[in-house]
Amino acid sequence: ETLDKGLEKTKTSFFSKLGKAVAGKSKVDDDVLDNLEEVLVSSDVGVDTTLKIIERIEARVSRDKYMGTDELNNILREEISGLLSETNIGDATEFSIPRDKKPYVIMVVGVNGVGKTTTIGKLAYQFKAQGLKVVLGAADTFRAAAIDQLQVWADRVGVPIVKQKMGSDPASVAFDTLTSAVTQNADVVIIDTAGRLHNKVNLMNELSKVKRVMQKVVADTPHDVLLVLDGSTGQNAFEQAKQFTKATEVTSLAVTKLDGTAKGGVVIGISDQFQIPVRYIGVGEDIEDLQVFNKHEFVDSFFS
Ligand code: GDP
């Protein structure tokens, strides 16, 4: 029910707009499709994904000759489910940390303020609850606050953190973290990185250096590059995903702050546009408010 609560604003706004879009119409015609397009775009599904959905519905209308507006809910549900399956989003039942990779190394990227530190803390909490030994690495050395914040989370969860002073080399922190994790026989390492986007070349260089140095300790790391996006920023989240996927190979996504926003449609668009699995969604500020994204649960919750 956390998911239902988390999606509440998005749902309320979406279905109220959808209601207006079909008001007084019994049949899905060009007008209804135009309105529906507006509803999807204004719910932050993104223009490209919206057009894809509209085209598919148009094709169904022309094939079946008639579509009642009362069927629209189910049809949207089917089409959106289809888009989410194509992007191979992990099911809650499917995703767990592979035990043959030890330590399993997750490098977390994203701009400041999106909920990166909070997500790392929540993840550490979940892994620890699963009986896994977790080590955090404070490789966002650009801001003192970032190191302090991560320390607060490490204390709250009760996991070790490796850090250096502000301004030190992020790659050096990452190196120390992995070395320490190997010594401690840890299961999971979560590395925080700086989220500066204004200088893309620097970001790219920094991230590749961090990766290169980590590989000196554990081959083929990081196993996962998790990009954290703030769902409440809608189109900005799209833009950040674009920039980060250019700067480094992003392998999974976390979309945060879905609870405070009506822009939850962004999850649908982002997973469709980037073909990168949305692995986690943030639905609140509490330590337990991070969920493994499950496409079935998401669609069920959205259309229930
Ligand atoms: P960072 O700068 O990216 O590390 O961002 P923080 O982790 O410090 O988070 C910024 C703010 O967003 C904090 O006040 C968090 O409590 C809040 N936050 C993070 N995730 C969520 C979420 O899923 N829902 C809500 N409502 N707030 C969140």
GROMACS .gro file of C-alpha atoms and ligand atoms in nm:
model
  332
    1GLU     CA    1   0.000   0.000   0.000
    2THR     CA    2   0.307   0.224   0.018
    3LEU     CA    3   0.310   0.210  -0.360
    4ASP     CA    4  -0.057   0.310  -0.379
    5LYS     CA    5   0.010   0.598  -0.146
    6GLY     CA    6   0.322   0.693  -0.340
    7LEU     CA    7   0.136   0.708  -0.668
    8GLU     CA    8  -0.174   0.876  -0.529
    9LYS     CA    9  -0.108   1.226  -0.661
   10THR     CA   10  -0.013   1.105  -1.006
   11LYS     CA   11  -0.321   0.884  -1.024
   12THR     CA   12  -0.565   1.146  -0.903
   13SER     CA   13  -0.434   1.402  -1.146
   14PHE     CA   14  -0.414   1.159  -1.438
   15PHE     CA   15  -0.764   1.017  -1.400
   16SER     CA   16  -0.920   1.354  -1.344
   17LYS     CA   17  -0.762   1.477  -1.668
   18LEU     CA   18  -0.859   1.156  -1.845
   19GLY     CA   19  -1.216   1.203  -1.726
   20LYS     CA   20  -1.226   1.550  -1.877
   21ALA     CA   21  -1.064   1.424  -2.196
   22VAL     CA   22  -1.351   1.184  -2.262
   23ALA     CA   23  -1.635   1.385  -2.107
   24GLY     CA   24  -1.953   1.356  -2.314
   25LYS     CA   25  -1.789   1.116  -2.559
   26SER     CA   26  -1.881   0.751  -2.593
   27LYS     CA   27  -1.648   0.674  -2.881
   28VAL     CA   28  -1.272   0.714  -2.913
   29ASP     CA   29  -1.233   0.952  -3.207
   30ASP     CA   30  -0.966   1.199  -3.320
   31ASP     CA   31  -1.075   1.454  -3.061
   32VAL     CA   32  -1.047   1.204  -2.780
   33LEU     CA   33  -0.706   1.092  -2.905
   34ASP     CA   34  -0.587   1.455  -2.919
   35ASN     CA   35  -0.706   1.508  -2.565
   36LEU     CA   36  -0.549   1.184  -2.451
   37GLU     CA   37  -0.220   1.292  -2.604
   38GLU     CA   38  -0.236   1.610  -2.398
   39VAL     CA   39  -0.317   1.417  -2.083
   40LEU     CA   40  -0.018   1.186  -2.130
   41VAL     CA   41   0.224   1.467  -2.212
   42SER     CA   42   0.106   1.676  -1.919
   43SER     CA   43   0.151   1.372  -1.693
   44ASP     CA   44   0.519   1.369  -1.793
   45VAL     CA   45   0.509   1.047  -1.989
   46GLY     CA   46   0.727   1.230  -2.245
   47VAL     CA   47   0.645   1.325  -2.602
   48ASP     CA   48   0.803   1.026  -2.777
   49THR     CA   49   0.647   0.766  -2.551
   50THR     CA   50   0.312   0.948  -2.566
   51LEU     CA   51   0.317   0.939  -2.947
   52LYS     CA   52   0.400   0.570  -2.938
   53ILE     CA   53   0.101   0.502  -2.712
   54ILE     CA   54  -0.132   0.718  -2.924
   55GLU     CA   55  -0.021   0.546  -3.245
   56ARG     CA   56  -0.087   0.206  -3.097
   57ILE     CA   57  -0.434   0.307  -2.983
   58GLU     CA   58  -0.504   0.461  -3.325
   59ALA     CA   59  -0.403   0.135  -3.489
   60ARG     CA   60  -0.641  -0.054  -3.264
   61VAL     CA   61  -0.925   0.185  -3.335
   62SER     CA   62  -0.879   0.151  -3.709
   63ARG     CA   63  -0.848  -0.226  -3.684
   64ASP     CA   64  -1.152  -0.274  -3.458
   65LYS     CA   65  -1.350   0.005  -3.631
   66TYR     CA   66  -1.493   0.109  -3.295
   67MET     CA   67  -1.358   0.172  -2.948
   68GLY     CA   68  -1.574   0.293  -2.664
   69THR     CA   69  -1.427   0.550  -2.424
   70ASP     CA   70  -1.525   0.309  -2.146
   71GLU     CA   71  -1.262   0.070  -2.280
   72LEU     CA   72  -0.988   0.331  -2.269
   73ASN     CA   73  -0.872   0.246  -1.918
   74ASN     CA   74  -0.808  -0.116  -2.002
   75ILE     CA   75  -0.648  -0.034  -2.331
   76LEU     CA   76  -0.411   0.218  -2.175
   77ARG     CA   77  -0.327  -0.037  -1.912
   78GLU     CA   78  -0.240  -0.295  -2.177
   79GLU     CA   79  -0.032  -0.057  -2.383
   80ILE     CA   80   0.159   0.079  -2.085
   81SER     CA   81   0.224  -0.274  -1.956
   82GLY     CA   82   0.358  -0.359  -2.301
   83LEU     CA   83   0.598  -0.065  -2.295
   84LEU     CA   84   0.721  -0.155  -1.950
   85SER     CA   85   0.782  -0.521  -2.040
   86GLU     CA   86   0.981  -0.422  -2.347
   87THR     CA   87   1.220  -0.238  -2.121
   88ASN     CA   88   1.280  -0.551  -1.921
   89ILE     CA   89   1.214  -0.398  -1.585
   90GLY     CA   90   1.311  -0.618  -1.294
   91ASP     CA   91   1.037  -0.777  -1.094
   92ALA     CA   92   1.057  -0.765  -0.717
   93THR     CA   93   1.065  -1.141  -0.729
   94GLU     CA   94   1.345  -1.146  -0.984
   95PHE     CA   95   1.596  -0.896  -0.864
   96SER     CA   96   1.843  -0.973  -0.592
   97ILE     CA   97   2.214  -0.914  -0.548
   98PRO     CA   98   2.401  -1.186  -0.739
   99ARG     CA   99   2.591  -1.386  -0.476
  100ASP     CA  100   2.867  -1.494  -0.711
  101LYS     CA  101   2.994  -1.138  -0.730
  102LYS     CA  102   3.147  -1.055  -0.399
  103PRO     CA  103   3.164  -0.778  -0.319
  104TYR     CA  104   2.887  -0.664  -0.552
  105VAL     CA  105   2.973  -0.305  -0.635
  106ILE     CA  106   2.710  -0.041  -0.705
  107MET     CA  107   2.827   0.300  -0.819
  108VAL     CA  108   2.559   0.562  -0.765
  109VAL     CA  109   2.540   0.867  -0.991
  110GLY     CA  110   2.302   1.160  -1.020
  111VAL     CA  111   2.292   1.536  -0.963
  112ASN     CA  112   2.274   1.685  -0.616
  113GLY     CA  113   1.936   1.707  -0.454
  114VAL     CA  114   1.772   1.420  -0.642
  115GLY     CA  115   1.783   1.195  -0.337
  116LYS     CA  116   2.109   1.015  -0.403
  117THR     CA  117   2.227   0.996  -0.041
  118THR     CA  118   1.883   0.903   0.086
  119THR     CA  119   1.857   0.627  -0.174
  120ILE     CA  120   2.199   0.492  -0.075
  121GLY     CA  121   2.093   0.490   0.291
  122LYS     CA  122   1.766   0.314   0.213
  123LEU     CA  123   1.947   0.059  -0.003
  124ALA     CA  124   2.205  -0.009   0.268
  125TYR     CA  125   1.917  -0.063   0.510
  126GLN     CA  126   1.748  -0.312   0.276
  127PHE     CA  127   2.065  -0.505   0.205
  128LYS     CA  128   2.154  -0.521   0.571
  129ALA     CA  129   1.804  -0.647   0.652
  130GLN     CA  130   1.864  -0.923   0.396
  131GLY     CA  131   2.164  -1.029   0.602
  132LEU     CA  132   2.419  -0.880   0.363
  133LYS     CA  133   2.733  -0.708   0.480
  134VAL     CA  134   2.740  -0.355   0.336
  135VAL     CA  135   3.016  -0.096   0.304
  136LEU     CA  136   2.956   0.262   0.190
  137GLY     CA  137   3.210   0.478   0.007
  138ALA     CA  138   3.189   0.858   0.024
  139ALA     CA  139   3.339   0.938  -0.315
  140ASP     CA  140   3.137   1.257  -0.351
  141THR     CA  141   3.425   1.457  -0.211
  142PHE     CA  142   3.317   1.781  -0.374
  143ARG     CA  143   3.081   1.887  -0.096
  144ALA     CA  144   3.147   1.845   0.275
  145ALA     CA  145   2.773   1.809   0.326
  146ALA     CA  146   2.764   1.503   0.102
  147ILE     CA  147   3.022   1.323   0.316
  148ASP     CA  148   2.845   1.425   0.638
  149GLN     CA  149   2.507   1.318   0.507
  150LEU     CA  150   2.635   0.979   0.406
  151GLN     CA  151   2.794   0.941   0.749
  152VAL     CA  152   2.456   1.015   0.908
  153TRP     CA  153   2.299   0.738   0.702
  154ALA     CA  154   2.582   0.497   0.777
  155ASP     CA  155   2.527   0.556   1.151
  156ARG     CA  156   2.151   0.527   1.120
  157VAL     CA  157   2.171   0.197   0.935
  158GLY     CA  158   2.474   0.071   1.126
  159VAL     CA  159   2.711   0.002   0.836
  160PRO     CA  160   3.075   0.103   0.792
  161ILE     CA  161   3.166   0.397   0.572
  162VAL     CA  162   3.498   0.476   0.407
  163LYS     CA  163   3.568   0.845   0.363
  164GLN     CA  164   3.844   1.100   0.330
  165LYS     CA  165   3.839   1.473   0.372
  166MET     CA  166   3.651   1.703   0.141
  167GLY     CA  167   3.832   1.772  -0.183
  168SER     CA  168   4.026   1.447  -0.186
  169ASP     CA  169   4.042   1.233  -0.498
  170PRO     CA  170   3.714   1.042  -0.548
  171ALA     CA  171   3.902   0.757  -0.715
  172SER     CA  172   4.122   0.724  -0.408
  173VAL     CA  173   3.815   0.699  -0.184
  174ALA     CA  174   3.667   0.436  -0.413
  175PHE     CA  175   3.994   0.242  -0.405
  176ASP     CA  176   4.005   0.250  -0.026
  177THR     CA  177   3.641   0.149  -0.002
  178LEU     CA  178   3.685  -0.158  -0.220
  179THR     CA  179   4.005  -0.256  -0.045
  180SER     CA  180   3.833  -0.230   0.289
  181ALA     CA  181   3.529  -0.422   0.161
  182VAL     CA  182   3.747  -0.707   0.037
  183THR     CA  183   3.931  -0.720   0.371
  184GLN     CA  184   3.602  -0.728   0.559
  185ASN     CA  185   3.460  -0.988   0.324
  186ALA     CA  186   3.166  -0.757   0.250
  187ASP     CA  187   2.879  -0.857   0.020
  188VAL     CA  188   2.781  -0.518  -0.118
  189VAL     CA  189   2.962  -0.190  -0.173
  190ILE     CA  190   2.773   0.127  -0.250
  191ILE     CA  191   2.982   0.416  -0.379
  192ASP     CA  192   2.844   0.770  -0.379
  193THR     CA  193   2.983   0.996  -0.651
  194ALA     CA  194   2.972   1.369  -0.714
  195GLY     CA  195   2.680   1.494  -0.918
  196ARG     CA  196   2.814   1.778  -1.121
  197LEU     CA  197   2.658   1.802  -1.462
  198HIS     CA  198   2.763   2.151  -1.560
  199ASN     CA  199   3.098   2.023  -1.673
  200LYS     CA  200   3.027   1.709  -1.867
  201VAL     CA  201   3.386   1.638  -1.966
  202ASN     CA  202   3.497   1.654  -1.604
  203LEU     CA  203   3.214   1.434  -1.495
  204MET     CA  204   3.297   1.181  -1.762
  205ASN     CA  205   3.665   1.183  -1.672
  206GLU     CA  206   3.595   1.157  -1.303
  207LEU     CA  207   3.355   0.866  -1.339
  208SER     CA  208   3.586   0.674  -1.570
  209LYS     CA  209   3.879   0.729  -1.337
  210VAL     CA  210   3.675   0.603  -1.041
  211LYS     CA  211   3.583   0.295  -1.243
  212ARG     CA  212   3.938   0.232  -1.360
  213VAL     CA  213   4.078   0.252  -1.010
  214MET     CA  214   3.806   0.028  -0.865
  215GLN     CA  215   3.894  -0.235  -1.123
  216LYS     CA  216   4.243  -0.252  -0.978
  217VAL     CA  217   4.085  -0.394  -0.662
  218VAL     CA  218   3.792  -0.597  -0.798
  219ALA     CA  219   3.778  -0.693  -1.166
  220ASP     CA  220   3.479  -0.591  -1.377
  221THR     CA  221   3.352  -0.336  -1.128
  222PRO     CA  222   3.125  -0.156  -1.089
  223HIS     CA  223   2.869  -0.431  -1.143
  224ASP     CA  224   2.593  -0.175  -1.148
  225VAL     CA  225   2.586   0.197  -1.226
  226LEU     CA  226   2.268   0.323  -1.066
  227LEU     CA  227   2.143   0.663  -1.183
  228VAL     CA  228   1.917   0.838  -0.934
  229LEU     CA  229   1.654   1.069  -1.084
  230ASP     CA  230   1.405   1.293  -0.905
  231GLY     CA  231   1.064   1.193  -1.040
  232SER     CA  232   0.908   1.519  -0.926
  233THR     CA  233   1.117   1.715  -1.175
  234GLY     CA  234   0.946   1.554  -1.471
  235GLN     CA  235   1.121   1.660  -1.789
  236ASN     CA  236   1.441   1.754  -1.603
  237ALA     CA  237   1.473   1.391  -1.505
  238PHE     CA  238   1.461   1.301  -1.877
  239GLU     CA  239   1.731   1.557  -1.950
  240GLN     CA  240   1.955   1.425  -1.671
  241ALA     CA  241   1.910   1.069  -1.791
  242LYS     CA  242   2.021   1.185  -2.136
  243GLN     CA  243   2.332   1.356  -2.001
  244PHE     CA  244   2.438   1.078  -1.767
  245THR     CA  245   2.388   0.802  -2.021
  246LYS     CA  246   2.620   1.000  -2.248
  247ALA     CA  247   2.880   1.040  -1.973
  248THR     CA  248   2.888   0.681  -1.851
  249GLU     CA  249   2.726   0.343  -1.899
  250VAL     CA  250   2.421   0.355  -1.674
  251THR     CA  251   2.285   0.008  -1.599
  252SER     CA  252   1.989   0.078  -1.372
  253LEU     CA  253   1.767   0.361  -1.253
  254ALA     CA  254   1.611   0.477  -0.930
  255VAL     CA  255   1.329   0.728  -0.957
  256THR     CA  256   1.272   0.914  -0.629
  257LYS     CA  257   1.007   1.139  -0.474
  258LEU     CA  258   0.713   0.986  -0.657
  259ASP     CA  259   0.505   1.036  -0.343
  260GLY     CA  260   0.509   1.415  -0.359
  261THR     CA  261   0.430   1.458  -0.725
  262ALA     CA  262   0.170   1.424  -0.997
  263LYS     CA  263   0.451   1.362  -1.246
  264GLY     CA  264   0.481   0.988  -1.184
  265GLY     CA  265   0.419   0.921  -1.552
  266VAL     CA  266   0.786   0.999  -1.592
  267VAL     CA  267   0.864   0.640  -1.487
  268ILE     CA  268   0.681   0.510  -1.794
  269GLY     CA  269   0.853   0.749  -2.034
  270ILE     CA  270   1.200   0.709  -1.892
  271SER     CA  271   1.193   0.332  -1.893
  272ASP     CA  272   1.065   0.335  -2.250
  273GLN     CA  273   1.307   0.599  -2.381
  274PHE     CA  274   1.626   0.475  -2.223
  275GLN     CA  275   1.569   0.100  -2.220
  276ILE     CA  276   1.743   0.084  -1.885
  277PRO     CA  277   1.560  -0.101  -1.609
  278VAL     CA  278   1.401   0.110  -1.340
  279ARG     CA  279   1.514  -0.090  -1.042
  280TYR     CA  280   1.394   0.120  -0.749
  281ILE     CA  281   1.135   0.385  -0.681
  282GLY     CA  282   1.133   0.624  -0.389
  283VAL     CA  283   0.789   0.678  -0.239
  284GLY     CA  284   0.869   0.870   0.079
  285GLU     CA  285   1.139   1.004   0.308
  286ASP     CA  286   1.143   0.717   0.555
  287ILE     CA  287   1.408   0.451   0.555
  288GLU     CA  288   1.160   0.191   0.431
  289ASP     CA  289   1.023   0.406   0.149
  290LEU     CA  290   1.233   0.261  -0.129
  291GLN     CA  291   1.078  -0.015  -0.332
  292VAL     CA  292   1.217  -0.258  -0.581
  293PHE     CA  293   1.028  -0.159  -0.894
  294ASN     CA  294   0.789  -0.422  -1.013
  295LYS     CA  295   0.615  -0.342  -1.340
  296HIS     CA  296   0.310  -0.554  -1.258
  297GLU     CA  297   0.260  -0.392  -0.921
  298PHE     CA  298   0.314  -0.049  -1.072
  299VAL     CA  299   0.051  -0.094  -1.342
  300ASP     CA  300  -0.188  -0.266  -1.099
  301SER     CA  301  -0.156   0.015  -0.854
  302PHE     CA  302  -0.191   0.280  -1.123
  303PHE     CA  303  -0.505   0.139  -1.279
  304SER     CA  304  -0.677   0.017  -0.963
  305GDP     P1  305   2.123   1.420  -0.272
  305GDP     O1  306   2.173   1.560  -0.271
  305GDP     O2  307   2.093   1.373  -0.410
  305GDP     O3  308   2.207   1.326  -0.198
  305GDP     O4  309   1.979   1.425  -0.203
  305GDP     P2  310   1.932   1.377  -0.060
  305GDP     O5  311   1.942   1.231  -0.048
  305GDP     O6  312   1.997   1.458   0.045
  305GDP     O7  313   1.776   1.412  -0.068
  305GDP     C1  314   1.726   1.541  -0.089
  305GDP     C2  315   1.590   1.553  -0.022
  305GDP     O8  316   1.497   1.469  -0.087
  305GDP     C3  317   1.590   1.509   0.124
  305GDP     O9  318   1.512   1.599   0.198
  305GDP     C4  319   1.526   1.372   0.122
  305GDP    O10  320   1.459   1.340   0.241
  305GDP     C5  321   1.430   1.387   0.006
  305GDP     N1  322   1.394   1.258  -0.056
  305GDP     C6  323   1.476   1.165  -0.108
  305GDP     N2  324   1.405   1.062  -0.161
  305GDP     C7  325   1.274   1.090  -0.141
  305GDP     C8  326   1.149   1.023  -0.173
  305GDP    O11  327   1.143   0.916  -0.232
  305GDP     N3  328   1.035   1.089  -0.135
  305GDP     C9  329   1.037   1.209  -0.071
  305GDP     N4  330   0.920   1.265  -0.040
  305GDP     N5  331   1.150   1.273  -0.042
  305GDP    C10  332   1.267   1.215  -0.074
   0.00000   0.00000   0.00000
